[in-house]
JSON list of C-alpha atoms and ligand atoms in Angstrom, two decimals:
[
{"chain": "A", "resi": 1, "resn": "VAL", "atom": "CA", "xyz": [-8.11, -11.17, 4.26]},
{"chain": "A", "resi": 2, "resn": "ILE", "atom": "CA", "xyz": [-6.22, -7.98, 5.00]},
{"chain": "A", "resi": 3, "resn": "GLN", "atom": "CA", "xyz": [-7.29, -5.01, 2.97]},
{"chain": "A", "resi": 4, "resn": "ILE", "atom": "CA", "xyz": [-4.72, -2.54, 1.76]},
{"chain": "A", "resi": 5, "resn": "TYR", "atom": "CA", "xyz": [-6.41, 0.73, 0.91]},
{"chain": "A", "resi": 6, "resn": "ILE", "atom": "CA", "xyz": [-4.42, 2.81, -1.48]},
{"chain": "A", "resi": 7, "resn": "CYS", "atom": "CA", "xyz": [-5.41, 6.40, -1.89]},
{"chain": "A", "resi": 8, "resn": "VAL", "atom": "CA", "xyz": [-6.27, 7.40, -5.41]},
{"chain": "A", "resi": 9, "resn": "GLY", "atom": "CA", "xyz": [-7.42, 10.88, -4.44]},
{"chain": "A", "resi": 10, "resn": "SER", "atom": "CA", "xyz": [-6.17, 13.65, -6.69]},
{"chain": "A", "resi": 11, "resn": "SER", "atom": "CA", "xyz": [-3.10, 14.56, -4.68]},
{"chain": "A", "resi": 12, "resn": "CYS", "atom": "CA", "xyz": [-1.92, 10.98, -4.24]},
{"chain": "A", "resi": 13, "resn": "HIS", "atom": "CA", "xyz": [-2.81, 10.19, -7.80]},
{"chain": "A", "resi": 14, "resn": "LEU", "atom": "CA", "xyz": [-0.43, 12.89, -8.96]},
{"chain": "A", "resi": 15, "resn": "LYS", "atom": "CA", "xyz": [2.28, 11.53, -6.67]},
{"chain": "A", "resi": 16, "resn": "GLY", "atom": "CA", "xyz": [2.06, 8.09, -8.20]},
{"chain": "A", "resi": 17, "resn": "SER", "atom": "CA", "xyz": [-0.73, 5.98, -6.69]},
{"chain": "A", "resi": 18, "resn": "TYR", "atom": "CA", "xyz": [-0.77, 3.87, -9.77]},
{"chain": "A", "resi": 19, "resn": "GLN", "atom": "CA", "xyz": [2.88, 2.94, -9.39]},
{"chain": "A", "resi": 20, "resn": "ILE", "atom": "CA", "xyz": [2.30, 2.16, -5.72]},
{"chain": "A", "resi": 21, "resn": "VAL", "atom": "CA", "xyz": [-0.54, -0.20, -6.64]},
{"chain": "A", "resi": 22, "resn": "LYS", "atom": "CA", "xyz": [1.83, -1.93, -9.08]},
{"chain": "A", "resi": 23, "resn": "ASP", "atom": "CA", "xyz": [4.56, -2.15, -6.46]},
{"chain": "A", "resi": 24, "resn": "PHE", "atom": "CA", "xyz": [2.17, -3.65, -3.91]},
{"chain": "A", "resi": 25, "resn": "GLU", "atom": "CA", "xyz": [0.95, -6.19, -6.46]},
{"chain": "A", "resi": 26, "resn": "ARG", "atom": "CA", "xyz": [4.51, -7.17, -7.22]},
{"chain": "A", "resi": 27, "resn": "LEU", "atom": "CA", "xyz": [5.38, -7.59, -3.53]},
{"chain": "A", "resi": 28, "resn": "ILE", "atom": "CA", "xyz": [2.22, -9.59, -2.87]},
{"chain": "A", "resi": 29, "resn": "LYS", "atom": "CA", "xyz": [3.15, -11.98, -5.67]},
{"chain": "A", "resi": 30, "resn": "LYS", "atom": "CA", "xyz": [6.74, -12.19, -4.60]},
{"chain": "A", "resi": 31, "resn": "ASN", "atom": "CA", "xyz": [5.68, -13.15, -1.08]},
{"chain": "A", "resi": 32, "resn": "LYS", "atom": "CA", "xyz": [2.96, -15.47, -2.35]},
{"chain": "A", "resi": 33, "resn": "ILE", "atom": "CA", "xyz": [0.25, -13.96, -0.18]},
{"chain": "A", "resi": 34, "resn": "GLU", "atom": "CA", "xyz": [-2.31, -13.36, -2.92]},
{"chain": "A", "resi": 35, "resn": "ASP", "atom": "CA", "xyz": [-4.97, -15.15, -0.93]},
{"chain": "A", "resi": 36, "resn": "LYS", "atom": "CA", "xyz": [-4.30, -13.20, 2.25]},
{"chain": "A", "resi": 37, "resn": "VAL", "atom": "CA", "xyz": [-4.41, -9.60, 1.13]},
{"chain": "A", "resi": 38, "resn": "GLU", "atom": "CA", "xyz": [-6.43, -7.50, -1.21]},
{"chain": "A", "resi": 39, "resn": "ILE", "atom": "CA", "xyz": [-5.81, -4.09, -2.72]},
{"chain": "A", "resi": 40, "resn": "VAL", "atom": "CA", "xyz": [-8.64, -1.60, -2.59]},
{"chain": "A", "resi": 41, "resn": "ALA", "atom": "CA", "xyz": [-8.68, 1.87, -4.09]},
{"chain": "A", "resi": 42, "resn": "SER", "atom": "CA", "xyz": [-9.58, 4.53, -1.56]},
{"chain": "A", "resi": 43, "resn": "PHE", "atom": "CA", "xyz": [-10.70, 8.13, -1.57]},
{"chain": "A", "resi": 44, "resn": "CYS", "atom": "CA", "xyz": [-8.57, 10.79, 0.08]},
{"chain": "A", "resi": 45, "resn": "LEU", "atom": "CA", "xyz": [-7.32, 9.55, 3.45]},
{"chain": "A", "resi": 46, "resn": "GLY", "atom": "CA", "xyz": [-6.76, 13.07, 4.71]},
{"chain": "A", "resi": 47, "resn": "CYS", "atom": "CA", "xyz": [-2.97, 13.18, 4.71]},
{"chain": "A", "resi": 48, "resn": "CYS", "atom": "CA", "xyz": [-1.99, 14.39, 1.30]},
{"chain": "A", "resi": 49, "resn": "THR", "atom": "CA", "xyz": [1.22, 16.19, 2.14]},
{"chain": "A", "resi": 50, "resn": "ASN", "atom": "CA", "xyz": [3.98, 13.80, 1.25]},
{"chain": "A", "resi": 51, "resn": "GLY", "atom": "CA", "xyz": [3.92, 10.91, -1.14]},
{"chain": "A", "resi": 52, "resn": "VAL", "atom": "CA", "xyz": [1.09, 8.45, -1.53]},
{"chain": "A", "resi": 53, "resn": "SER", "atom": "CA", "xyz": [-1.07, 7.43, 1.43]},
{"chain": "A", "resi": 54, "resn": "ALA", "atom": "CA", "xyz": [-2.41, 3.99, 2.17]},
{"chain": "A", "resi": 55, "resn": "LYS", "atom": "CA", "xyz": [-4.24, 2.34, 5.03]},
{"chain": "A", "resi": 56, "resn": "VAL", "atom": "CA", "xyz": [-3.86, -1.14, 6.48]},
{"chain": "A", "resi": 57, "resn": "GLY", "atom": "CA", "xyz": [-6.26, -1.94, 9.31]},
{"chain": "A", "resi": 58, "resn": "ASP", "atom": "CA", "xyz": [-6.56, 1.28, 11.27]},
{"chain": "A", "resi": 59, "resn": "GLU", "atom": "CA", "xyz": [-3.11, 2.44, 10.43]},
{"chain": "A", "resi": 60, "resn": "ILE", "atom": "CA", "xyz": [-2.39, 5.08, 7.87]},
{"chain": "A", "resi": 61, "resn": "ILE", "atom": "CA", "xyz": [0.89, 4.83, 6.03]},
{"chain": "A", "resi": 62, "resn": "GLU", "atom": "CA", "xyz": [2.04, 8.19, 4.75]},
{"chain": "A", "resi": 63, "resn": "GLY", "atom": "CA", "xyz": [4.60, 9.12, 2.19]},
{"chain": "A", "resi": 64, "resn": "LEU", "atom": "CA", "xyz": [4.81, 5.94, 0.18]},
{"chain": "A", "resi": 65, "resn": "ASN", "atom": "CA", "xyz": [7.13, 5.94, -2.79]},
{"chain": "A", "resi": 66, "resn": "SER", "atom": "CA", "xyz": [8.98, 3.37, -4.81]},
{"chain": "A", "resi": 67, "resn": "SER", "atom": "CA", "xyz": [12.06, 3.52, -2.62]},
{"chain": "A", "resi": 68, "resn": "ASN", "atom": "CA", "xyz": [10.38, 2.91, 0.73]},
{"chain": "A", "resi": 69, "resn": "ILE", "atom": "CA", "xyz": [7.56, 0.63, -0.35]},
{"chain": "A", "resi": 70, "resn": "GLU", "atom": "CA", "xyz": [9.37, -2.61, 0.32]},
{"chain": "A", "resi": 71, "resn": "GLU", "atom": "CA", "xyz": [10.21, -1.61, 3.85]},
{"chain": "A", "resi": 72, "resn": "LYS", "atom": "CA", "xyz": [6.67, -0.34, 4.55]},
{"chain": "A", "resi": 73, "resn": "PHE", "atom": "CA", "xyz": [5.21, -3.49, 3.07]},
{"chain": "A", "resi": 74, "resn": "LYS", "atom": "CA", "xyz": [7.22, -5.57, 5.50]},
{"chain": "A", "resi": 75, "resn": "GLU", "atom": "CA", "xyz": [6.32, -3.40, 8.44]},
{"chain": "A", "resi": 76, "resn": "TYR", "atom": "CA", "xyz": [2.62, -2.97, 7.80]},
{"chain": "A", "resi": 77, "resn": "VAL", "atom": "CA", "xyz": [1.58, -6.00, 5.78]},
{"chain": "A", "resi": 78, "resn": "LEU", "atom": "CA", "xyz": [3.89, -8.95, 6.35]},
{"chain": "A", "resi": 79, "resn": "GLU", "atom": "CA", "xyz": [3.95, -8.32, 10.10]},
{"chain": "A", "resi": 80, "resn": "ARG", "atom": "CA", "xyz": [0.20, -8.82, 10.26]},
{"chain": "A", "resi": 81, "resn": "ILE", "atom": "CA", "xyz": [0.01, -12.09, 8.42]},
{"chain": "B", "resi": 1, "resn": "FES", "atom": "S1", "xyz": [-5.31, 12.55, -1.85]},
{"chain": "B", "resi": 1, "resn": "FES", "atom": "FE1", "xyz": [-4.41, 10.86, -0.89]},
{"chain": "B", "resi": 1, "resn": "FES", "atom": "S2", "xyz": [-4.52, 11.31, 1.20]},
{"chain": "B", "resi": 1, "resn": "FES", "atom": "FE2", "xyz": [-5.51, 12.94, 0.24]}
]
């Protein structure tokens, strides 16, 4: 199971972590990979400058927002499955 850590630290929280969690959940369902990935809330990942941060494996994804999430999901999650 691949863990997707989504930062819910204060900065990311203000930039919309909750929406990002929702978006990830939607994409996971849409791709029918519920049994392959899991969403985990994370503390500050240390890169709070732009958008919401997340981490998949050792890779940090910076600057997530509702317009780039689909593309990032493909790149960081679907590519690993
Ligand atoms: S609050 Fe999210 S990376 Fe710092």
